[in-house]
Tab-separated table of C-alpha atoms and ligand atoms in Angstrom:
chain	number	residue	atom	x	y	z
A	18	MET	CA	0.000	0.000	0.000
A	19	SER	CA	1.667	3.220	-1.134
A	20	ALA	CA	-0.743	5.944	0.030
A	21	PRO	CA	0.446	7.688	3.236
A	22	LEU	CA	-1.364	6.056	6.154
A	23	HIS	CA	-3.018	9.261	7.370
A	24	THR	CA	-4.911	9.569	4.069
A	25	LEU	CA	-6.779	6.283	4.607
A	26	GLY	CA	-10.185	5.970	6.232
A	27	VAL	CA	-11.371	3.267	8.635
A	28	ALA	CA	-12.476	0.683	6.035
A	29	ASP	CA	-9.217	0.978	4.061
A	30	LEU	CA	-7.121	0.865	7.214
A	31	ALA	CA	-8.957	-2.260	8.375
A	32	ARG	CA	-8.194	-3.943	5.035
A	33	GLY	CA	-4.525	-2.924	5.254
A	34	LEU	CA	-4.203	-4.174	8.822
A	35	ALA	CA	-5.874	-7.490	7.954
A	36	ALA	CA	-3.549	-7.902	4.930
A	37	LYS	CA	-0.580	-7.018	7.180
A	38	ALA	CA	0.407	-4.225	4.771
A	39	PHE	CA	1.298	-2.218	7.919
A	40	SER	CA	0.937	-2.735	11.643
A	41	SER	CA	-1.244	-0.843	14.098
A	42	VAL	CA	1.948	0.327	15.829
A	43	GLU	CA	3.275	1.816	12.551
A	44	LEU	CA	-0.087	3.422	11.896
A	45	THR	CA	-0.298	4.828	15.437
A	46	GLN	CA	3.214	6.263	15.212
A	47	ALA	CA	2.472	7.878	11.840
A	48	LEU	CA	-0.651	9.560	13.220
A	49	GLN	CA	1.085	10.653	16.422
A	50	ALA	CA	3.770	12.354	14.329
A	51	ARG	CA	1.089	14.118	12.329
A	52	MET	CA	-0.781	15.169	15.481
A	53	ALA	CA	2.427	16.735	16.817
A	54	GLN	CA	3.093	18.472	13.510
A	55	HIS	CA	-0.384	20.036	13.488
A	56	ALA	CA	-0.815	20.675	17.210
A	57	GLY	CA	-1.522	24.322	16.315
A	58	LEU	CA	-4.986	23.311	15.111
A	59	GLY	CA	-6.009	22.883	18.752
A	60	ALA	CA	-7.829	19.592	18.169
A	61	PHE	CA	-6.515	17.662	21.168
A	62	LEU	CA	-6.880	18.355	24.885
A	63	ALA	CA	-5.009	15.224	26.041
A	64	THR	CA	-2.874	12.502	24.487
A	65	ASN	CA	-1.152	9.411	25.822
A	66	GLN	CA	1.608	8.324	23.432
A	67	GLU	CA	2.771	5.295	25.403
A	68	GLY	CA	-0.739	4.113	26.232
A	69	ALA	CA	-1.802	4.280	22.589
A	70	LEU	CA	1.282	2.368	21.452
A	71	ALA	CA	0.604	-0.337	24.049
A	72	GLU	CA	-2.967	-0.681	22.750
A	73	ALA	CA	-1.628	-0.814	19.192
A	74	SER	CA	0.807	-3.605	19.951
A	75	ALA	CA	-1.946	-5.571	21.704
A	76	ALA	CA	-4.029	-5.088	18.540
A	77	ASP	CA	-1.150	-6.311	16.373
A	78	ALA	CA	-0.908	-9.411	18.555
A	79	ALA	CA	-4.652	-10.045	18.120
A	80	ILE	CA	-4.334	-9.633	14.346
A	81	ALA	CA	-1.385	-12.052	14.291
A	82	ALA	CA	-3.366	-14.534	16.401
A	83	GLY	CA	-6.346	-14.329	14.038
A	84	SER	CA	-8.656	-13.034	16.771
A	85	ALA	CA	-9.154	-9.514	15.356
A	86	GLY	CA	-12.519	-7.862	14.776
A	87	PRO	CA	-13.362	-5.228	12.123
A	88	LEU	CA	-11.991	-2.338	14.239
A	89	THR	CA	-8.994	-4.021	15.852
A	90	GLY	CA	-5.982	-1.716	15.659
A	91	ILE	CA	-7.899	1.296	14.272
A	92	PRO	CA	-6.744	4.501	15.993
A	93	LEU	CA	-9.332	7.093	16.969
A	94	ALA	CA	-9.965	9.797	19.548
A	95	HIS	CA	-12.852	10.763	21.797
A	96	LYS	CA	-14.625	14.039	22.345
A	97	ASP	CA	-13.673	15.161	25.834
A	98	ILE	CA	-17.314	14.827	26.912
A	99	PHE	CA	-16.876	11.056	27.239
A	100	VAL	CA	-15.275	10.038	30.507
A	101	THR	CA	-12.199	7.845	30.169
A	102	ASP	CA	-10.949	5.662	33.018
A	103	PHE	CA	-7.814	7.506	34.088
A	104	ALA	CA	-6.159	4.446	35.643
A	105	ARG	CA	-6.622	2.509	32.395
A	106	SER	CA	-5.969	5.227	29.829
A	107	GLY	CA	-3.988	7.977	31.562
A	108	LEU	CA	-6.431	10.435	29.964
A	109	ALA	CA	-8.154	13.135	32.022
A	110	THR	CA	-11.720	14.275	31.205
A	111	THR	CA	-12.485	18.006	31.212
A	112	ALA	CA	-15.694	18.537	29.168
A	113	GLY	CA	-13.869	21.627	27.898
A	114	SER	CA	-14.350	23.276	31.312
A	115	GLN	CA	-12.101	24.679	34.027
A	116	MET	CA	-14.534	23.001	36.410
A	117	LEU	CA	-13.160	19.574	35.458
A	118	LYS	CA	-9.534	20.530	34.794
A	119	GLY	CA	-7.420	17.391	35.266
A	120	TYR	CA	-10.433	15.316	36.348
A	121	ALA	CA	-9.474	11.628	36.604
A	122	SER	CA	-12.581	9.535	35.950
A	123	PRO	CA	-12.731	6.174	37.740
A	124	PHE	CA	-14.560	4.538	34.795
A	125	ASP	CA	-15.069	4.598	31.018
A	126	ALA	CA	-18.201	5.828	29.273
A	127	THR	CA	-20.080	2.890	27.701
A	128	VAL	CA	-19.314	4.193	24.185
A	129	VAL	CA	-15.601	4.338	25.048
A	130	ALA	CA	-15.645	0.920	26.737
A	131	ARG	CA	-17.279	-0.629	23.662
A	132	LEU	CA	-14.764	0.901	21.264
A	133	VAL	CA	-11.896	-0.214	23.510
A	134	ALA	CA	-13.375	-3.726	23.628
A	135	ALA	CA	-13.554	-3.629	19.806
A	136	GLY	CA	-9.762	-3.215	19.760
A	137	THR	CA	-9.516	0.467	18.794
A	138	VAL	CA	-6.462	2.483	19.797
A	139	THR	CA	-7.176	5.700	21.747
A	140	LEU	CA	-5.001	8.570	20.518
A	141	GLY	CA	-6.440	11.077	22.969
A	142	LYS	CA	-9.261	13.394	23.971
A	143	LEU	CA	-10.633	16.073	21.676
A	144	ASN	CA	-11.415	19.727	22.242
A	145	CYS	CA	-15.048	20.817	22.522
A	146	ASP	CA	-17.225	23.657	23.743
A	147	GLU	CA	-17.580	23.769	27.521
A	148	PHE	CA	-20.120	21.090	28.509
A	149	ALA	CA	-20.942	20.864	24.752
A	150	MET	CA	-22.641	24.265	24.797
A	151	GLY	CA	-21.778	26.107	21.631
A	152	SER	CA	-21.530	26.083	17.862
A	153	ALA	CA	-17.923	27.088	17.185
A	154	ASN	CA	-15.680	25.426	19.801
A	155	GLU	CA	-14.891	28.938	21.046
A	156	ASN	CA	-16.536	28.237	24.406
A	157	SER	CA	-13.787	25.757	25.300
A	158	ALA	CA	-11.838	26.807	28.406
A	159	TYR	CA	-8.724	25.482	26.653
A	160	GLY	CA	-8.745	27.655	23.551
A	161	PRO	CA	-10.381	27.185	20.174
A	162	ALA	CA	-9.916	24.456	17.605
A	163	ARG	CA	-9.225	25.695	14.075
A	164	ASN	CA	-10.856	24.719	10.804
A	165	PRO	CA	-8.249	22.858	8.708
A	166	TRP	CA	-9.702	24.330	5.488
A	167	ASP	CA	-8.893	27.802	6.782
A	168	PRO	CA	-7.333	28.135	10.258
A	169	THR	CA	-8.792	31.634	10.637
A	170	ARG	CA	-12.274	30.066	10.660
A	171	VAL	CA	-14.075	28.026	13.323
A	172	PRO	CA	-14.561	24.272	12.852
A	173	GLY	CA	-18.093	24.485	14.258
A	174	GLY	CA	-19.157	22.982	17.549
A	175	SER	CA	-19.581	21.690	19.993
A	176	SER	CA	-17.654	18.655	18.624
A	177	GLY	CA	-15.127	21.034	17.027
A	178	GLY	CA	-11.983	19.145	18.018
A	179	SER	CA	-13.438	15.920	16.604
A	180	ALA	CA	-14.251	17.629	13.304
A	181	THR	CA	-10.851	19.314	13.077
A	182	ALA	CA	-8.958	16.101	13.835
A	183	VAL	CA	-10.861	14.045	11.252
A	184	ALA	CA	-10.814	16.722	8.536
A	185	ALA	CA	-7.085	17.381	9.044
A	186	ARG	CA	-6.401	13.637	8.754
A	187	LEU	CA	-4.943	13.474	12.266
A	188	VAL	CA	-7.317	10.591	13.023
A	189	PRO	CA	-9.432	8.445	10.692
A	190	ALA	CA	-12.478	8.800	12.953
A	191	ALA	CA	-13.660	10.299	16.215
A	192	THR	CA	-16.587	10.213	18.569
A	193	GLY	CA	-18.841	13.219	18.969
A	194	THR	CA	-22.033	14.134	20.767
A	195	ASP	CA	-25.065	15.952	19.436
A	196	THR	CA	-27.662	17.652	21.628
A	197	GLY	CA	-28.873	20.224	19.112
A	198	GLY	CA	-26.526	19.710	16.165
A	199	SER	CA	-23.035	19.227	17.586
A	200	ILE	CA	-22.096	16.294	15.348
A	201	ARG	CA	-23.839	17.492	12.183
A	202	GLN	CA	-22.854	21.181	12.160
A	203	PRO	CA	-19.084	20.716	12.707
A	204	ALA	CA	-19.132	17.842	10.188
A	205	SER	CA	-20.722	20.251	7.697
A	206	PHE	CA	-18.208	23.027	8.486
A	207	THR	CA	-15.189	20.742	7.955
A	208	GLY	CA	-16.320	18.552	5.057
A	209	ILE	CA	-16.595	15.252	6.916
A	210	THR	CA	-19.429	12.775	7.501
A	211	GLY	CA	-21.205	12.478	10.845
A	212	ILE	CA	-24.310	10.745	12.124
A	213	LYS	CA	-26.399	11.448	15.191
A	214	PRO	CA	-28.439	8.294	15.712
A	215	THR	CA	-31.970	8.079	17.062
A	216	TYR	CA	-32.127	9.130	20.720
A	217	GLY	CA	-31.445	5.964	22.750
A	218	VAL	CA	-29.271	4.113	20.194
A	219	CYS	CA	-25.976	4.963	21.935
A	220	SER	CA	-25.693	4.834	25.694
A	221	ARG	CA	-25.355	8.162	27.521
A	222	TYR	CA	-23.640	6.451	30.460
A	223	GLY	CA	-20.398	8.318	31.063
A	224	MET	CA	-21.216	11.196	28.723
A	225	VAL	CA	-20.927	14.389	30.800
A	226	ALA	CA	-24.597	15.403	30.823
A	227	PHE	CA	-25.795	18.622	29.166
A	228	ALA	CA	-29.489	18.157	28.275
A	229	SER	CA	-30.335	14.546	29.036
A	230	SER	CA	-33.495	14.277	26.924
A	231	LEU	CA	-31.515	15.373	23.838
A	232	ASP	CA	-27.884	14.215	24.295
A	233	GLN	CA	-26.786	11.477	21.884
A	234	ALA	CA	-23.386	10.098	20.855
A	235	GLY	CA	-22.307	9.311	17.321
A	236	PRO	CA	-19.332	8.819	15.003
A	237	MET	CA	-17.578	11.433	12.867
A	238	ALA	CA	-15.439	10.119	10.004
A	239	ARG	CA	-14.588	10.595	6.330
A	240	SER	CA	-17.413	8.528	4.861
A	241	ALA	CA	-20.797	6.976	5.556
A	242	GLU	CA	-19.130	3.558	5.398
A	243	ASP	CA	-16.657	4.475	8.154
A	244	CYS	CA	-19.478	5.922	10.271
A	245	ALA	CA	-21.439	2.676	9.841
A	246	LEU	CA	-18.475	0.603	11.045
A	247	LEU	CA	-18.014	2.805	14.111
A	248	LEU	CA	-21.707	3.062	14.966
A	249	SER	CA	-22.140	-0.726	14.988
A	250	ALA	CA	-19.509	-0.959	17.726
A	251	MET	CA	-20.627	2.111	19.732
A	252	SER	CA	-24.359	1.465	19.885
A	253	GLY	CA	-26.606	-1.000	21.680
A	254	PHE	CA	-28.732	-1.377	24.777
A	255	ASP	CA	-27.133	-0.429	28.086
A	256	GLU	CA	-28.955	-1.051	31.337
A	257	ARG	CA	-26.982	1.777	32.968
A	258	ASP	CA	-28.799	4.354	30.797
A	259	ALA	CA	-32.523	4.457	31.633
A	260	THR	CA	-33.351	5.908	28.192
A	261	SER	CA	-31.314	3.355	26.232
A	262	ALA	CA	-33.374	1.713	23.469
A	263	GLU	CA	-33.972	-1.993	24.136
A	264	ARG	CA	-33.145	-3.371	20.708
A	265	PRO	CA	-30.884	-6.184	19.501
A	266	PRO	CA	-27.363	-5.220	18.352
A	267	GLN	CA	-27.383	-3.665	14.877
A	268	ASP	CA	-24.965	-4.228	11.996
A	269	PHE	CA	-25.192	-0.791	10.408
A	270	HIS	CA	-22.576	-1.678	7.807
A	271	ALA	CA	-24.712	-4.558	6.513
A	272	GLN	CA	-27.777	-2.265	6.581
A	273	MET	CA	-25.847	0.361	4.617
A	274	LEU	CA	-24.949	-2.183	1.910
A	275	ARG	CA	-28.374	-3.845	1.642
A	276	PRO	CA	-29.808	-3.005	-1.815
A	277	ARG	CA	-33.230	-1.368	-2.009
A	278	GLU	CA	-35.999	-3.343	-3.553
A	279	GLY	CA	-36.225	-2.472	-7.264
A	280	ALA	CA	-32.816	-0.804	-7.294
A	281	SER	CA	-30.132	-1.379	-9.912
A	282	ALA	CA	-26.393	-0.660	-10.048
A	283	SER	CA	-26.916	2.673	-11.791
A	284	LYS	CA	-30.074	3.548	-9.814
A	285	PRO	CA	-29.308	2.396	-6.245
A	286	LEU	CA	-31.836	4.864	-4.809
A	287	GLN	CA	-34.704	3.892	-7.138
A	288	GLY	CA	-37.983	4.473	-5.331
A	289	LEU	CA	-36.510	6.542	-2.488
A	290	ARG	CA	-38.682	9.575	-1.757
A	291	ILE	CA	-36.701	12.517	-0.386
A	292	GLY	CA	-38.766	15.228	1.295
A	293	LEU	CA	-37.636	18.843	1.086
A	294	PRO	CA	-39.258	20.921	3.848
A	295	LYS	CA	-39.923	24.361	2.387
A	296	GLU	CA	-38.895	25.942	5.697
A	297	PHE	CA	-35.380	24.508	5.188
A	298	PHE	CA	-34.917	26.584	2.027
A	299	PRO	CA	-35.750	30.146	3.140
A	300	ALA	CA	-34.840	33.163	1.024
A	301	ALA	CA	-32.176	34.047	3.603
A	302	LEU	CA	-30.230	30.832	2.976
A	303	THR	CA	-26.810	31.771	1.568
A	304	ALA	CA	-26.285	31.044	-2.134
A	305	ASP	CA	-23.204	29.026	-1.167
A	306	VAL	CA	-25.206	26.614	0.970
A	307	ASN	CA	-28.238	26.530	-1.305
A	308	GLY	CA	-26.065	25.844	-4.366
A	309	ALA	CA	-24.156	22.969	-2.788
A	310	VAL	CA	-27.251	21.368	-1.271
A	311	ARG	CA	-29.109	21.595	-4.599
A	312	SER	CA	-26.219	19.968	-6.459
A	313	ALA	CA	-26.162	17.077	-3.980
A	314	LEU	CA	-29.934	16.697	-4.384
A	315	ALA	CA	-29.491	16.591	-8.180
A	316	GLU	CA	-26.990	13.747	-7.718
A	317	LEU	CA	-29.454	11.868	-5.511
A	318	GLU	CA	-32.084	12.258	-8.241
A	319	LYS	CA	-29.676	10.823	-10.815
A	320	LEU	CA	-29.288	7.833	-8.519
A	321	GLY	CA	-33.030	7.203	-8.715
A	322	ALA	CA	-34.462	9.186	-5.811
A	323	THR	CA	-37.489	11.424	-6.267
A	324	LEU	CA	-37.827	14.795	-4.540
A	325	VAL	CA	-41.115	15.734	-2.902
A	326	ASP	CA	-42.150	18.987	-1.235
A	327	VAL	CA	-43.030	18.707	2.439
A	328	SER	CA	-43.441	21.165	5.298
A	329	LEU	CA	-42.173	21.452	8.867
A	330	PRO	CA	-44.252	24.478	9.861
A	331	ARG	CA	-42.772	24.854	13.353
A	332	THR	CA	-39.135	24.977	12.242
A	333	GLU	CA	-38.611	28.528	13.546
A	334	LEU	CA	-40.206	27.665	16.889
A	335	SER	CA	-37.633	24.954	17.438
A	336	ILE	CA	-35.137	27.682	18.409
A	337	PRO	CA	-37.024	29.067	21.432
A	338	VAL	CA	-38.204	25.563	22.341
A	339	TYR	CA	-34.681	24.127	22.364
A	340	TYR	CA	-33.183	27.152	24.093
A	341	LEU	CA	-35.687	26.721	26.950
A	342	ILE	CA	-35.573	22.943	27.304
A	343	ALA	CA	-31.798	22.495	26.922
A	344	PRO	CA	-30.861	25.179	29.493
A	345	ALA	CA	-33.562	23.878	31.872
A	346	GLU	CA	-32.027	20.415	31.806
A	347	ALA	CA	-28.507	21.864	31.923
A	348	SER	CA	-29.259	23.914	35.039
A	349	SER	CA	-30.330	20.730	36.770
A	350	ASN	CA	-27.465	18.548	35.469
A	351	LEU	CA	-24.795	21.123	36.289
A	352	SER	CA	-25.945	21.569	39.880
A	353	ARG	CA	-23.645	18.643	40.765
A	354	PHE	CA	-20.579	20.844	40.213
A	355	ASP	CA	-20.525	22.397	43.664
A	356	GLY	CA	-16.928	21.814	44.730
A	357	VAL	CA	-17.834	19.010	47.148
A	358	LYS	CA	-17.399	15.604	45.510
A	359	PHE	CA	-15.271	16.266	42.456
A	360	GLY	CA	-13.949	18.914	40.129
A	361	HIS	CA	-12.765	22.407	40.935
A	362	ARG	CA	-13.112	23.858	44.446
A	363	ALA	CA	-12.379	27.526	45.209
A	364	GLU	CA	-9.292	27.866	47.385
A	365	GLN	CA	-10.358	30.962	49.278
A	366	HIS	CA	-13.831	30.819	50.727
A	367	GLY	CA	-15.927	31.492	53.800
A	368	ASP	CA	-18.855	29.249	54.767
A	369	LEU	CA	-20.363	26.422	52.674
A	370	LEU	CA	-22.626	28.707	50.628
A	371	ASP	CA	-19.689	30.970	49.873
A	372	MET	CA	-17.673	27.925	48.774
A	373	TYR	CA	-20.444	26.901	46.334
A	374	LYS	CA	-20.688	30.405	44.929
A	375	LYS	CA	-16.979	30.977	44.444
A	376	THR	CA	-16.434	27.473	43.028
A	377	ARG	CA	-19.133	27.934	40.420
A	378	ALA	CA	-18.122	31.518	39.624
A	379	GLU	CA	-14.541	30.381	38.969
A	380	GLY	CA	-15.237	27.029	37.324
A	381	PHE	CA	-17.888	27.907	34.711
A	382	GLY	CA	-17.412	30.087	31.647
A	383	PRO	CA	-19.862	32.811	30.539
A	384	GLU	CA	-22.003	30.723	28.143
A	385	VAL	CA	-22.495	27.978	30.731
A	386	LYS	CA	-23.473	30.567	33.360
A	387	ARG	CA	-25.932	32.149	30.915
A	388	ARG	CA	-27.622	28.807	30.333
A	389	ILE	CA	-27.767	27.929	34.038
A	390	MET	CA	-29.484	31.251	34.700
A	391	ILE	CA	-31.965	30.817	31.839
A	392	GLY	CA	-32.667	27.249	32.940
A	393	ALA	CA	-33.192	28.130	36.596
A	394	TYR	CA	-35.503	30.967	35.530
A	395	VAL	CA	-37.740	28.941	33.202
A	396	LEU	CA	-38.105	26.196	35.811
A	397	SER	CA	-38.895	28.558	38.673
A	398	HIS	CA	-42.288	28.773	40.346
A	399	GLY	CA	-44.651	30.952	38.355
A	400	TYR	CA	-42.672	30.693	35.127
A	401	TYR	CA	-42.673	26.918	34.683
A	402	ASP	CA	-46.123	26.869	33.047
A	403	ALA	CA	-45.450	29.907	30.884
A	404	TYR	CA	-42.116	28.666	29.519
A	405	TYR	CA	-41.076	25.111	30.238
A	406	LEU	CA	-44.496	23.503	29.933
A	407	GLN	CA	-45.262	25.420	26.731
A	408	ALA	CA	-41.940	24.356	25.274
A	409	GLN	CA	-42.659	20.714	26.074
A	410	LYS	CA	-46.022	20.936	24.294
A	411	LEU	CA	-44.431	22.481	21.233
A	412	ARG	CA	-41.727	19.839	21.266
A	413	ARG	CA	-44.409	17.197	20.852
A	414	MET	CA	-46.010	19.136	17.983
A	415	ILE	CA	-42.632	19.422	16.226
A	416	ALA	CA	-42.223	15.638	16.478
A	417	ASP	CA	-45.762	15.188	15.080
A	418	ASP	CA	-44.916	17.445	12.121
A	419	PHE	CA	-42.099	15.071	11.191
A	420	GLN	CA	-44.467	12.090	11.301
A	421	ALA	CA	-46.783	13.918	8.886
A	422	CYS	CA	-43.794	14.387	6.529
A	423	PHE	CA	-42.810	10.734	6.776
A	424	GLN	CA	-46.259	9.809	5.426
A	425	ARG	CA	-45.052	11.297	2.139
A	426	CYS	CA	-41.310	10.619	2.079
A	427	ASP	CA	-38.686	8.188	3.371
A	428	VAL	CA	-35.884	10.645	4.129
A	429	ILE	CA	-35.887	14.415	4.712
A	430	ALA	CA	-33.095	16.522	3.220
A	431	GLY	CA	-31.913	20.084	3.578
A	432	PRO	CA	-28.965	22.152	4.701
A	433	VAL	CA	-27.201	21.496	8.014
A	434	ALA	CA	-26.559	25.177	8.705
A	435	PRO	CA	-27.517	28.427	6.963
A	436	THR	CA	-23.872	29.399	6.285
A	437	VAL	CA	-20.393	27.934	6.001
A	438	ALA	CA	-17.891	28.228	8.888
A	439	TRP	CA	-17.489	31.774	10.157
A	440	ALA	CA	-14.333	33.632	11.217
A	441	LEU	CA	-12.707	32.792	14.530
A	442	GLY	CA	-12.600	35.468	17.209
A	443	GLN	CA	-15.563	37.500	15.960
A	444	LYS	CA	-17.534	39.032	18.789
A	445	ARG	CA	-20.728	37.207	17.938
A	446	ASN	CA	-23.904	37.825	19.913
A	447	PRO	CA	-24.958	34.475	21.507
A	448	LEU	CA	-28.302	34.857	19.762
A	449	GLN	CA	-26.575	34.724	16.344
A	450	ASP	CA	-25.221	31.304	17.233
A	451	TYR	CA	-28.574	30.103	18.535
A	452	LEU	CA	-30.337	31.186	15.332
A	453	ALA	CA	-27.751	29.342	13.202
A	454	ASP	CA	-28.942	26.043	14.776
A	455	ILE	CA	-32.308	26.325	13.020
A	456	PHE	CA	-31.965	23.273	10.741
A	457	THR	CA	-30.518	20.851	13.287
A	458	LEU	CA	-32.769	21.617	16.265
A	459	PRO	CA	-36.072	20.244	14.886
A	460	GLY	CA	-34.670	16.725	14.415
A	461	SER	CA	-32.987	16.867	17.819
A	462	LEU	CA	-36.212	17.836	19.576
A	463	ALA	CA	-38.005	14.975	17.818
A	464	GLY	CA	-35.217	12.515	18.737
A	465	LEU	CA	-34.708	11.542	15.077
A	466	PRO	CA	-31.489	10.324	13.436
A	467	GLY	CA	-29.660	12.895	11.322
A	468	MET	CA	-26.526	13.005	9.202
A	469	SER	CA	-24.254	15.538	7.616
A	470	VAL	CA	-22.781	14.463	4.292
A	471	PRO	CA	-20.264	16.550	2.295
A	472	ALA	CA	-22.082	18.292	-0.572
A	473	GLY	CA	-19.417	20.489	-2.135
A	474	PHE	CA	-17.819	23.823	-1.456
A	475	ALA	CA	-18.836	27.460	-1.216
A	476	ASN	CA	-17.789	29.428	-4.253
A	477	SER	CA	-18.587	32.997	-3.224
A	478	GLU	CA	-15.726	35.200	-2.011
A	479	GLU	CA	-17.174	35.259	1.511
A	480	GLY	CA	-17.632	31.487	1.440
A	481	GLY	CA	-13.890	31.114	0.895
A	482	GLY	CA	-14.119	27.662	-0.712
A	483	LEU	CA	-15.249	26.132	2.590
A	484	PRO	CA	-17.160	22.843	2.775
A	485	VAL	CA	-20.956	22.590	2.858
A	486	GLY	CA	-22.909	19.658	4.294
A	487	LEU	CA	-26.190	18.117	3.184
A	488	GLN	CA	-28.409	17.091	6.074
A	489	LEU	CA	-30.386	13.848	5.859
A	490	ILE	CA	-32.992	13.135	8.552
A	491	GLY	CA	-34.656	9.735	8.888
A	492	ASN	CA	-37.536	8.333	10.868
A	493	TYR	CA	-36.849	6.589	14.200
A	494	PHE	CA	-34.233	3.820	13.962
A	495	GLN	CA	-33.766	4.376	10.210
A	496	GLU	CA	-29.994	4.886	10.534
A	497	GLY	CA	-29.477	2.097	7.989
A	498	GLN	CA	-31.498	3.960	5.371
A	499	LEU	CA	-29.628	7.228	6.026
A	500	LEU	CA	-26.266	5.474	5.745
A	501	HIS	CA	-27.403	3.657	2.586
A	502	THR	CA	-28.464	6.944	0.990
A	503	ALA	CA	-25.241	8.732	1.991
A	504	HIS	CA	-23.122	5.785	0.842
A	505	ALA	CA	-24.816	5.752	-2.567
A	506	LEU	CA	-24.083	9.480	-2.906
A	507	GLN	CA	-20.458	8.952	-1.887
A	508	GLN	CA	-20.030	6.103	-4.386
A	509	ALA	CA	-21.075	8.531	-7.143
A	510	THR	CA	-19.334	11.744	-5.995
A	511	ASP	CA	-15.968	12.723	-4.525
A	512	TRP	CA	-16.755	15.696	-2.240
A	513	HIS	CA	-16.025	13.570	0.836
A	514	LEU	CA	-12.580	12.637	-0.543
A	515	LYS	CA	-11.305	16.221	-0.816
A	516	GLU	CA	-8.578	17.038	1.690
A	517	PRO	CA	-7.603	20.441	3.051
A	518	THR	CA	-4.015	21.502	2.368
A	519	LEU	CA	-2.365	22.252	5.685
B	13	LIG	N1	-25.260	24.688	19.296
B	13	LIG	C1	-26.160	24.015	20.184
B	13	LIG	C2	-25.989	24.531	21.589
B	13	LIG	O1	-25.187	25.367	21.782
B	13	LIG	C3	-25.978	22.529	20.122
B	13	LIG	C4	-24.910	22.007	21.017
B	13	LIG	C5	-24.862	20.505	21.034
B	13	LIG	O2	-25.470	19.834	20.207
B	13	LIG	N2	-24.156	19.975	22.015
B	13	LIG	O3	-26.647	24.106	22.482
């Protein structure tokens, strides 16, 4: 195999490892060298060189012994929202916050444990917005991550480090989490592929909690095929997560490959009805995003799909609904960070109440404080009915709107975000960021699976040649159909193969 190892995705690496074209140790060393060379991108918050090499040589031994699985010896990295057993991995868990600086978890998140059990090699922990609150990775207490296509731009967020690392070819794949778009939007901004599965498909056990009724884990990689391989290993019922879906283990790779009834080699998507919600194509959508999304839709049509007009009339309302429900849940989840059991504790303090106050004032950044205040307010006596209860009712109506669409189509498509990646360091009003979540929030509130698939590049001057993602949303537990659709597109196009020059 002559291609440099960092250019290969998960499926190709697995083939090379199985054929003994290279070892996992060689692969791990090559990627570690590249990570060091491009440390300026800010993708990683923690690495463990020796630990990763030990895992790689164990993987090589398993391959030699013939006991390897499909992911044995594949290096990857985890968003720093997943806790990693410090004694096992030597990797701290910070959630991008000062509050958890240097925190040594006594256990692994289920998603991490499953990927470790599958034989993957952990290269480190990836930068993210503090407690996954943000859209640009600029809310990280440890500095921003940079977009490899243009380091003066953001990579998106909150899984910004994951997106940067995959797009820059520092890792073939990474884990991410998505509460309101945090896998899909950074995937779109960096030209990679990411899937947020149906709520309940991946265990939330050991994911630092933001908004528990929305949080979901998923893979971020170069292709739908690589995402399918990762998701099969990450997902599955977990009795330690009360909202985990009780379903048998899924082989998403086999589902991705399964031909549609009536399909042919040239028309693999024959009979697939793709719904275009008119609210996802407003006049204000940038020409860059609209152009790329339309060209991807034209490709899907060539592959046999038909486009149908549908409507999600409460799309705009998903912004206030999400930005009430998510902060409400966050204010409750983050109450555990009080300086008593773990995490930061203020050094100078008076009585217990003063210790709580100073600890939280020092440990949380401004966006996290804003959300705790909003959340505490909307849950408070007298305001609960006016805000939180109303938002819950609307959430149900938004989910019902999707079911009406799925009467008329199999998959919903549209943009992931209204623009391409914006410039780093701009003083953006928080509201600007909230509004930019408009196309990812509806699916999140409904708990539906969603993907971002590379759909080309912006060609306006302002767009700066940056990547654009196509969003695909499926009905509950239709990950296989989303991956099949994205895979068909990627077999026919090469947007996902384009690499940034660093
Ligand atoms: N941008 C959204 C927010 O700030 C989504 C974040 C996420 O999905 N974790 O809440």
